[in-house]
XYZ file of N, CA and C in Angstrom:
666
model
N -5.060 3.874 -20.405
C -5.451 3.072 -19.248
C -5.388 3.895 -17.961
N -4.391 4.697 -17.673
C -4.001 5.473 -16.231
C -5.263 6.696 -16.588
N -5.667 7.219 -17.467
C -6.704 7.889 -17.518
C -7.813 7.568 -17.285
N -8.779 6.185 -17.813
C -9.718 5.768 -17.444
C -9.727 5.320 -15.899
N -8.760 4.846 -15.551
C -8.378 4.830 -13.832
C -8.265 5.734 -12.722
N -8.119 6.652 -13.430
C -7.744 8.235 -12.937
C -8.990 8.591 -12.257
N -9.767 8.693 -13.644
C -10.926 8.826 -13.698
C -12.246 8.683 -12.543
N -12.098 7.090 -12.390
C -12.904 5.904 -11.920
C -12.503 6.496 -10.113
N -11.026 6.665 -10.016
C -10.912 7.027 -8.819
C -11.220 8.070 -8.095
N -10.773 9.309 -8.837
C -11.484 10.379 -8.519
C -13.059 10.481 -8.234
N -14.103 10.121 -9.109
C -15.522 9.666 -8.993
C -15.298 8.743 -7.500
N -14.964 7.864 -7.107
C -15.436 6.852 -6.291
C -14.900 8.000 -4.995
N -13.755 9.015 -5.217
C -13.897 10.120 -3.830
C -14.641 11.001 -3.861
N -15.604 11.448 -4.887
C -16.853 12.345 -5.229
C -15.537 13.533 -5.179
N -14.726 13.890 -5.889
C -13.889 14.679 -6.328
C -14.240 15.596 -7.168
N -14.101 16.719 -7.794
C -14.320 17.224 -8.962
C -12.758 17.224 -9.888
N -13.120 17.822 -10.870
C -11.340 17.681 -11.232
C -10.428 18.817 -10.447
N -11.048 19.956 -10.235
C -11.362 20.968 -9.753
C -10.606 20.692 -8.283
N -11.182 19.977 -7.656
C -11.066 19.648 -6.106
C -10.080 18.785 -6.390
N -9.770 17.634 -6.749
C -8.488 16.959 -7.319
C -7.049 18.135 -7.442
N -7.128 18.809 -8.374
C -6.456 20.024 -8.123
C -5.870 20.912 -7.058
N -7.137 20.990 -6.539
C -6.239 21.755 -5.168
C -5.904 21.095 -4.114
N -6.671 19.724 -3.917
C -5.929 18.875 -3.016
C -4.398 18.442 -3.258
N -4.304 18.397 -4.734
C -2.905 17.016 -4.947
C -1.987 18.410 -5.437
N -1.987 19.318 -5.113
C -1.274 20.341 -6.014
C -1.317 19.918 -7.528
N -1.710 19.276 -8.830
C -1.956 19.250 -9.883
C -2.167 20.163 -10.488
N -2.249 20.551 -11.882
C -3.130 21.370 -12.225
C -4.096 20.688 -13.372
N -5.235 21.426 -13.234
C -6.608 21.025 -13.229
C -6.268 20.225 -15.079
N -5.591 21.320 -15.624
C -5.319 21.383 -17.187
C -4.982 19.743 -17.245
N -3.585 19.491 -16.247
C -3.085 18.865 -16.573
C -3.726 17.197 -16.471
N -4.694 17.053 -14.979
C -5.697 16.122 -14.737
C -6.445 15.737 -16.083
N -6.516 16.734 -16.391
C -7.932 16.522 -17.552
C -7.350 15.865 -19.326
N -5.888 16.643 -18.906
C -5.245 15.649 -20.100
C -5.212 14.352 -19.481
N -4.495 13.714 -18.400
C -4.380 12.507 -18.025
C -5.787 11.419 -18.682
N -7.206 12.085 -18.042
C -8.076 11.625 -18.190
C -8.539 11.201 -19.374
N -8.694 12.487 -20.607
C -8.983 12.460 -21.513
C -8.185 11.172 -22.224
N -6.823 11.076 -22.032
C -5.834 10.120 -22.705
C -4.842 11.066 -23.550
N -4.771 12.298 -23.198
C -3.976 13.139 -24.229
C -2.170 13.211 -23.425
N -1.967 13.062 -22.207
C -1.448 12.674 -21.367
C -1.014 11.249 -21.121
N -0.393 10.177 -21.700
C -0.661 8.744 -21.410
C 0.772 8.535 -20.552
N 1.573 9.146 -20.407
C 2.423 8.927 -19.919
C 2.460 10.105 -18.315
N 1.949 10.252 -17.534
C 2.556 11.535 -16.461
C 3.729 11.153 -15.720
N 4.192 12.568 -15.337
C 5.550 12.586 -14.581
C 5.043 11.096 -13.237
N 6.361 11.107 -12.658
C 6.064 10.045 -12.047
C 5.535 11.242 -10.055
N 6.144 12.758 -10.257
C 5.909 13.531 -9.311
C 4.757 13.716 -9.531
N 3.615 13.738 -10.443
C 2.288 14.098 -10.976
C 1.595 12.842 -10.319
N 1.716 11.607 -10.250
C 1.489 10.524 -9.742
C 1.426 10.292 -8.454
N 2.805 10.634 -8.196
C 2.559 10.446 -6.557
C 1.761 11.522 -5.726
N 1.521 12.483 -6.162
C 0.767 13.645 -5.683
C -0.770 13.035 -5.564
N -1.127 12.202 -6.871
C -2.635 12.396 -6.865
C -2.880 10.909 -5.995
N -1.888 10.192 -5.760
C -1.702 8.803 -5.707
C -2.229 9.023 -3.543
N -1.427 10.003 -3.259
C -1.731 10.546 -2.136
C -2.881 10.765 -2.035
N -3.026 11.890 -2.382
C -5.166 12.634 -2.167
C -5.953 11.308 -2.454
N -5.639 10.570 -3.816
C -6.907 9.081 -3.841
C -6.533 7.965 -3.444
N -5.512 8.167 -2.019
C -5.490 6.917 -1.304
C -5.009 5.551 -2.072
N -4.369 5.392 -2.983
C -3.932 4.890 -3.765
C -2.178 4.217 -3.914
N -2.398 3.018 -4.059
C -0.920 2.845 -4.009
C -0.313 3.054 -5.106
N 1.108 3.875 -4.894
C 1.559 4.750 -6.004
C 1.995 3.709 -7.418
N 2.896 2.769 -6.820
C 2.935 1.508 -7.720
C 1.569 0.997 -8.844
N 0.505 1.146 -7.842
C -0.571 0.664 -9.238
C -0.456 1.876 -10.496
N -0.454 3.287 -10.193
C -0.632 4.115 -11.127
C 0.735 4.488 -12.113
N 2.001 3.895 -11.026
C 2.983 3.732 -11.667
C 2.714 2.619 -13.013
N 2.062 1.411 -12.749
C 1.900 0.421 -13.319
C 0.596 0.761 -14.775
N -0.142 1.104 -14.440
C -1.005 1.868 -15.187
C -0.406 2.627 -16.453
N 0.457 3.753 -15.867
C 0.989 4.858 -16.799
C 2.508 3.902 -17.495
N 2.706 2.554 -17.035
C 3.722 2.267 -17.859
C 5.088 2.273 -18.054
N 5.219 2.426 -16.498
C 6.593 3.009 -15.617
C 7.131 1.069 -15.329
N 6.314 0.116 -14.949
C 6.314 -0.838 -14.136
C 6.252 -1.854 -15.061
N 6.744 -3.204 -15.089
C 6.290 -4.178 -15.569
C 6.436 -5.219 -14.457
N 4.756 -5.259 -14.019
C 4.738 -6.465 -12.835
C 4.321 -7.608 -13.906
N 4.350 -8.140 -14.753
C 4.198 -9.701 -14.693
C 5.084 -9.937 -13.308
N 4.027 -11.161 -13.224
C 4.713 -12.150 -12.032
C 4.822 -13.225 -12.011
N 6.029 -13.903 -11.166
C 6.618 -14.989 -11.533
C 6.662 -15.606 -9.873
N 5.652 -16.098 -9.807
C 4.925 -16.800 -8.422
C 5.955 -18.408 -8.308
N 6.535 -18.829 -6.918
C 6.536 -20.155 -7.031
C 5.460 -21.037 -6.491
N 5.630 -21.774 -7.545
C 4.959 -23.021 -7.402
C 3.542 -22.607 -7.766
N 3.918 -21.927 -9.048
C 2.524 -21.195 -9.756
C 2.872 -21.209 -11.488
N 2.341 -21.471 -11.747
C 2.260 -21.328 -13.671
C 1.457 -20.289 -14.325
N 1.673 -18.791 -14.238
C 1.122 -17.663 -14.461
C 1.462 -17.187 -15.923
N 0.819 -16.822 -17.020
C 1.004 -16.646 -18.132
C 0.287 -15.422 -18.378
N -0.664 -14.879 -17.674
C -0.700 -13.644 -18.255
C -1.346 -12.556 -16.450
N -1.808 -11.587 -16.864
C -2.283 -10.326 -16.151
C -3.527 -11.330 -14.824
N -4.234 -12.013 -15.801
C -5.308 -12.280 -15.603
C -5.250 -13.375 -14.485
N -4.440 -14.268 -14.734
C -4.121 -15.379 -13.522
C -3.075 -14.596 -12.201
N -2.447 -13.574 -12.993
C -1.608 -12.773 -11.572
C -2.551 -12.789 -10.750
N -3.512 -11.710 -11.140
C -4.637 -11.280 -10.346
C -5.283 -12.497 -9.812
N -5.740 -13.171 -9.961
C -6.883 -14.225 -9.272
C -5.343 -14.747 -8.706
N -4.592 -14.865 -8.628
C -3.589 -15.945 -7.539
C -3.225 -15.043 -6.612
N -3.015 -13.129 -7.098
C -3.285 -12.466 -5.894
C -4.149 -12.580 -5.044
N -5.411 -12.637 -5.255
C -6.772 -12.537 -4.466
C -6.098 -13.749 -3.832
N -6.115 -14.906 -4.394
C -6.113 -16.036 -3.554
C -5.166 -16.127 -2.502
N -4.143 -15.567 -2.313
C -3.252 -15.407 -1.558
C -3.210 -14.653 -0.341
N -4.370 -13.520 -0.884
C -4.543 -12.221 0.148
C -5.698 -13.334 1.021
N -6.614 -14.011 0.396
C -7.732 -14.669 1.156
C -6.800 -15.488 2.207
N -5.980 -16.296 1.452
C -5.262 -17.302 2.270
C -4.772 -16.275 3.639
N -3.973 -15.249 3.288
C -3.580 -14.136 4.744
C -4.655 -13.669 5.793
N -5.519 -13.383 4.803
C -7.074 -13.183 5.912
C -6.948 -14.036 6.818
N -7.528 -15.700 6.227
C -7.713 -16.478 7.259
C -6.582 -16.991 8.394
N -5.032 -16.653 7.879
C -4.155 -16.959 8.904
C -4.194 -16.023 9.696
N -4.316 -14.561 9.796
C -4.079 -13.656 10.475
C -5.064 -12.884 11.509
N -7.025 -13.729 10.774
C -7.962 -13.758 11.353
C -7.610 -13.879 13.082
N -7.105 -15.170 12.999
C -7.673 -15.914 14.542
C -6.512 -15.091 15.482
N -5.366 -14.347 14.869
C -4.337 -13.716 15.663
C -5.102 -12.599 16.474
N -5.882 -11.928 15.418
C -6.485 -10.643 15.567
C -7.755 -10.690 16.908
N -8.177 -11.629 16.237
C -9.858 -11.884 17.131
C -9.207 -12.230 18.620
N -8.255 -13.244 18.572
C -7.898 -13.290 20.088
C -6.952 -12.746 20.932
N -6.661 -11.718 20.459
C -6.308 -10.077 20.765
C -7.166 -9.374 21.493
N -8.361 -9.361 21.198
C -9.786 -9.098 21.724
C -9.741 -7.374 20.758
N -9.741 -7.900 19.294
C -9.444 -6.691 18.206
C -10.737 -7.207 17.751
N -11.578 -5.926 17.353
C -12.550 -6.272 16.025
C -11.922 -5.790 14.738
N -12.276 -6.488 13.496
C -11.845 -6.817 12.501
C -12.543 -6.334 10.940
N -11.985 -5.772 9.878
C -13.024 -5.539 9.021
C -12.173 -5.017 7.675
N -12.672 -5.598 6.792
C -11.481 -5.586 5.381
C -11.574 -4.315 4.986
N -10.420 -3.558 4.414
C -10.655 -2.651 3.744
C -10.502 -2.827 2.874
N -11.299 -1.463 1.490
C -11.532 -1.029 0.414
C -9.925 -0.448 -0.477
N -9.237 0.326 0.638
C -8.870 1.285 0.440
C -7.078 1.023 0.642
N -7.008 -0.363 0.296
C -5.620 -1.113 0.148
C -4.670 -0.943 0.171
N -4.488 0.282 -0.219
C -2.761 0.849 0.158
C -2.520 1.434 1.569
N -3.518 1.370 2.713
C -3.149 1.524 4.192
C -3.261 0.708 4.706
N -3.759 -0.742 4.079
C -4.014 -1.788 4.712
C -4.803 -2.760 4.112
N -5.161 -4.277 4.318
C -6.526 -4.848 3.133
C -7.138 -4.931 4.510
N -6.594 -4.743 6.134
C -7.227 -5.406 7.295
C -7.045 -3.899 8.147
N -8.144 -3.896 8.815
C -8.661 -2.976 9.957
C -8.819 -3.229 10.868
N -7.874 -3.727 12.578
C -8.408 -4.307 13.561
C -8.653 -2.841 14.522
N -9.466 -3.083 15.533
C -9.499 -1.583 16.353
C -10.039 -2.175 17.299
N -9.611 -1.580 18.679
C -9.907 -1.843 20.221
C -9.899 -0.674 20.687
N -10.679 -0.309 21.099
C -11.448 0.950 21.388
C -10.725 1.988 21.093
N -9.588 2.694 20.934
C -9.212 3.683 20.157
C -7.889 3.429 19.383
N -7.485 1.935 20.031
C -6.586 1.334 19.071
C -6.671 1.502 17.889
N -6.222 1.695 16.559
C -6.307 1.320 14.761
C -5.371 0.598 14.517
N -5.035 -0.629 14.060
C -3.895 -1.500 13.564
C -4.132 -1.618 12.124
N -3.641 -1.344 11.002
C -3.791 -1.431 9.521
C -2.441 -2.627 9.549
N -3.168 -3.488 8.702
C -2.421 -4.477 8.514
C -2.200 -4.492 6.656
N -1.343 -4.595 5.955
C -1.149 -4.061 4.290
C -0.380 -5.639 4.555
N -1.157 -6.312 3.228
C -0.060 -8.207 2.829
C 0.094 -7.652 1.310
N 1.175 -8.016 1.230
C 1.688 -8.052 -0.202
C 2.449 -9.173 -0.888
N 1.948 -9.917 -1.708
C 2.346 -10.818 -2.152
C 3.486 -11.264 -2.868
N 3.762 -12.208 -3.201
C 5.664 -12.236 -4.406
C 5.371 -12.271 -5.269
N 6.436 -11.232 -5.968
C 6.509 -11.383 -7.611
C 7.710 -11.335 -7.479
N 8.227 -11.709 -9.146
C 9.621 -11.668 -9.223
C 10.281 -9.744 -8.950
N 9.657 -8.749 -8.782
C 9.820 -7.570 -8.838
C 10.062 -7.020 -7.302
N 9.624 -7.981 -6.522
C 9.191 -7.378 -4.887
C 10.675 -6.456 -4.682
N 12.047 -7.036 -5.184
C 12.969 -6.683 -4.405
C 13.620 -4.808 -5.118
N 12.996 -4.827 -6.780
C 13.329 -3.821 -6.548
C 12.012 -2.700 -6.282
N 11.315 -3.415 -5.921
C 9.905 -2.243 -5.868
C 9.856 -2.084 -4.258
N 10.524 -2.710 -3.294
C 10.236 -2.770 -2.003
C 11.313 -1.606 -1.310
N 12.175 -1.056 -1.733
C 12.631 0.374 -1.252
C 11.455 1.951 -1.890
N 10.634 1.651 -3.188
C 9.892 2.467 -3.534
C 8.867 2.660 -2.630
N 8.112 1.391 -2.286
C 6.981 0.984 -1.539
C 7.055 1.328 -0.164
N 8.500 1.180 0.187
C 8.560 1.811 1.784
C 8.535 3.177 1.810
N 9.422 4.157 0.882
C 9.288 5.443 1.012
C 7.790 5.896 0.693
N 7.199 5.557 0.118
C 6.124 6.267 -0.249
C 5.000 5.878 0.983
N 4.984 4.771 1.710
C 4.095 4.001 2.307
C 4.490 5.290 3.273
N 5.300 5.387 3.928
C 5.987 5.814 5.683
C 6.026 7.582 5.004
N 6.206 7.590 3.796
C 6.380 9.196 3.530
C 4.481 9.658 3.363
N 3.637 8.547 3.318
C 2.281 8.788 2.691
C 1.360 9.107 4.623
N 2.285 8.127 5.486
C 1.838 7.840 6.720
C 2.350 9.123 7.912
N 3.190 9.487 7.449
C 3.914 10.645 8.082
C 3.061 12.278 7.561
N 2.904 12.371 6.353
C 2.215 13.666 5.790
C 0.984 13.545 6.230
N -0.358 12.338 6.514
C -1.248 11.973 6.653
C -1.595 11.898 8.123
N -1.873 12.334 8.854
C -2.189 12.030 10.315
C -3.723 11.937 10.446
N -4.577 11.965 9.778
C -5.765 12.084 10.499
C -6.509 10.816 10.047
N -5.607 9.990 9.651
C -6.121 8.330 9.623
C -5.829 7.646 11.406
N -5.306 8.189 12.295
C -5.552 8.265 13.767
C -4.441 6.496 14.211
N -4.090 6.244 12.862
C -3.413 4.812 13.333
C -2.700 4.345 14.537
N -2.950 3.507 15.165
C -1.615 3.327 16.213
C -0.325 2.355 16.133
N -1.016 1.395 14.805
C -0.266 0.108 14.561
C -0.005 -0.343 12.540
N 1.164 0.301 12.047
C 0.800 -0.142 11.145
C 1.618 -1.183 10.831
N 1.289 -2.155 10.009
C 2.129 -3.723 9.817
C 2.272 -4.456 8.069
N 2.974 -4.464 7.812
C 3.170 -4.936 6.284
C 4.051 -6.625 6.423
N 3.183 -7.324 6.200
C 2.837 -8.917 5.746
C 3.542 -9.097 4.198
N 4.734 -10.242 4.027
C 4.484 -10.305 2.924
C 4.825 -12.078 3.217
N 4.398 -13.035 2.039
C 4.860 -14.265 1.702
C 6.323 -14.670 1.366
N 7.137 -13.648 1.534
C 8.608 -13.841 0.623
C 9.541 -13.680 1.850
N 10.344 -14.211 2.011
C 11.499 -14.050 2.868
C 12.746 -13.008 2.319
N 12.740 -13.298 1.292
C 13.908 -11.772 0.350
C 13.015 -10.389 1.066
N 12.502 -10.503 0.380
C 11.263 -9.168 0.683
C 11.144 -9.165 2.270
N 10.860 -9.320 3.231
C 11.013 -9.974 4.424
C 12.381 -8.879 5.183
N 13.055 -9.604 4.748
C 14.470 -9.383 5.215
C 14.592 -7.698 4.784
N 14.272 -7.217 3.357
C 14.480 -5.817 2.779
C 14.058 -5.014 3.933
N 12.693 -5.441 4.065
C 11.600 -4.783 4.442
C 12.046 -4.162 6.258
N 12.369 -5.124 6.835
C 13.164 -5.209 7.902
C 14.714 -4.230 8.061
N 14.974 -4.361 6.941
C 16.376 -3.302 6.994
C 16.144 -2.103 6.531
N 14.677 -1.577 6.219
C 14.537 -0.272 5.979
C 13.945 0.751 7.758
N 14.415 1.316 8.383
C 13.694 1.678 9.752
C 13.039 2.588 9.120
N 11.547 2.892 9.797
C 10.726 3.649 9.329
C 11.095 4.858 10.403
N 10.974 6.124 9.665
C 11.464 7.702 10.632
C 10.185 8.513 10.773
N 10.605 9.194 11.307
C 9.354 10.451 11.387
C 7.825 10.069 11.707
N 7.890 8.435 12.240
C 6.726 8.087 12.170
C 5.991 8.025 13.757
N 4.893 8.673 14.457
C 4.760 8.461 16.035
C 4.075 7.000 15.948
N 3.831 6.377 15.046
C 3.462 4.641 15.353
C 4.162 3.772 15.862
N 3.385 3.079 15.880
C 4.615 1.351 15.749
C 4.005 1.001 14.231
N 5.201 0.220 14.206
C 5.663 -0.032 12.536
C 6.243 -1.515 13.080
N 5.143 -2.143 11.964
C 6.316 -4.031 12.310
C 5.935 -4.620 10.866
N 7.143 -5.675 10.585
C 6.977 -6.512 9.703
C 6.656 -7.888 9.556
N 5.764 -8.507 8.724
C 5.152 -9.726 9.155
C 5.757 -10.472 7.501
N 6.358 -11.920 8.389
C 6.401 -13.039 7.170
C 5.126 -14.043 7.481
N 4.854 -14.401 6.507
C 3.910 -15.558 6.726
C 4.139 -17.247 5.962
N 3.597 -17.924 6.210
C 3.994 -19.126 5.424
C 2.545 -19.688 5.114
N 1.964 -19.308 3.601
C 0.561 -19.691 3.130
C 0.227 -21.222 2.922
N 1.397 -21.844 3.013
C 1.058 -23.128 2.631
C 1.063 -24.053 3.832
N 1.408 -23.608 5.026
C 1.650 -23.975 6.527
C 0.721 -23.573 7.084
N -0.146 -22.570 7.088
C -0.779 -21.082 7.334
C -0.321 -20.867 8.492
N 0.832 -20.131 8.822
C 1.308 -20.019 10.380
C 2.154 -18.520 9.890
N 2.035 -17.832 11.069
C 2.811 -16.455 10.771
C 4.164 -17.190 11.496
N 5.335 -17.034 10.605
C 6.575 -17.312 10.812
C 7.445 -16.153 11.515
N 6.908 -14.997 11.535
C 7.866 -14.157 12.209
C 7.199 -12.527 12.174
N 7.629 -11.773 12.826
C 7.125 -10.522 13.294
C 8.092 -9.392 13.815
N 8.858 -8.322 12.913
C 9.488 -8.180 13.229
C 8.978 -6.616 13.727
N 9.099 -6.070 15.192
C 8.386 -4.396 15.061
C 9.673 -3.526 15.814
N 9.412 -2.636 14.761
C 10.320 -1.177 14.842
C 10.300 -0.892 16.162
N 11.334 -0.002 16.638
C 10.801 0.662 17.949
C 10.394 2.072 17.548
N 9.759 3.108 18.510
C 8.783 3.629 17.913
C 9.696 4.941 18.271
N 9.351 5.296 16.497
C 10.344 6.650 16.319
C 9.329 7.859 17.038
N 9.760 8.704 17.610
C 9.415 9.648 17.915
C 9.676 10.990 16.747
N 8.458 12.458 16.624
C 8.808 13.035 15.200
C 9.809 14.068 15.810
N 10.654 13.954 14.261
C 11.625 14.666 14.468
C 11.324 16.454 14.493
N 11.246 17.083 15.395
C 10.728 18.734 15.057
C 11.814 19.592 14.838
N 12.047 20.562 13.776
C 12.524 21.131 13.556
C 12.374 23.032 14.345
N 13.276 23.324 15.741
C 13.087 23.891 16.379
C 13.345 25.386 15.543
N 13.736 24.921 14.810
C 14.916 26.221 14.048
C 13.773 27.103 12.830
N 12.953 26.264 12.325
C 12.068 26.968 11.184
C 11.455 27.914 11.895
């Protein structure tokens, strides 16, 4: 499965395996096992490397290669397999769209979904403003996947500068998660960094919590 995915992703960045390679530090050998399926398991450092270069949240490929078991256990949801996760995700992320729509627009922000989900599902921008807004939904897993998700998110946002962001913000439905999310401070980052609860069944953003803005740490001495 993480091979045919591998795959699909690389193609959709017009990559070669080749170019995959020297971007993610990989080696080419080793890509091509992944792909092929001779590879079904990769390191989880092999992952986060390529997880980086294809914009990718590291968790899905974690999940893929078999590291993860997200079944999810939604309240006030009766989920029995992969297939209803997914469609009650979508439905949930739609439900965040429309609460977080009318915040944005009367901001005097233009607005526009992204593709490319692990920096955000929302794109607002005012003339050189960028605000990436990332919602993530509950599963029974959020609490131990939400110290992974921060390092990699703020370690993916810190190595990455030429996404030009000024605002990045992570939304979730869960108050556990909420609270985590809030007690992790994001470092090394020149953004603002805030955390958003929401309440989907109210549709009202319940709270907003934003970092103050770390300045990068330079190392005078190297």
């Amino acid at each position: 499965m993480i091979g045919e995915y591998l795959k699909t992703l690389r193609l959709e960045h017009k990559l070669s395996q080749r170019a995959l390679a020297e971007k993610s530090g990989v080696s080419n050998a080793e890509i091509s096992r992944i792909e092929s399926g001779e590879r079904k398991k990769p390191s989880e450092e092999v992952l986060r490397a390529l997880a980086f270069v294809l914009e990718v949240d590291f968790n899905d490929l974690l999940e893929k290669s078999c590291y993860l078991n997200l079944e999810p256990s939604f309240y006030n949801a009766n989920l029995i397999d992969k297939t209803n996760f997914n469609i009650y995700k979508e439905q949930c992320e739609d439900r965040f769209i429309s609460i977080i729509t009318p915040r944005i627009l009367k901001e005097g922000f233009n607005m526009k979904l992204s593709k490319k989900t692990f920096l955000g599902n929302i794109i607002a921008t005012k003339d050189n403003y960028i605000w990436r807004i990332r919602f993530i939904p509950i599963h029974e897993n959020i609490g131990a996947m939400a110290n992974r998700y921060l390092m990699d998110i703020y370690g993916y946002l810190a190595c990455y500068d030429e996404f030009n962001i000024s605002k990045f913000t992570i939304a979730t439905n869960n108050e556990d998660a909420f609270k985590k999310f809030i007690n992790k401070n994001p470092v090394n980052l020149n953004i603002l960094v805030s955390v958003m609860l929401v309440d989907l069944e109210n549709n009202e953003i319940v709270d907003e919590y934003i970092f103050e803005k770390t300045p990068l740490v330079l190392d005078y001495h190297s």
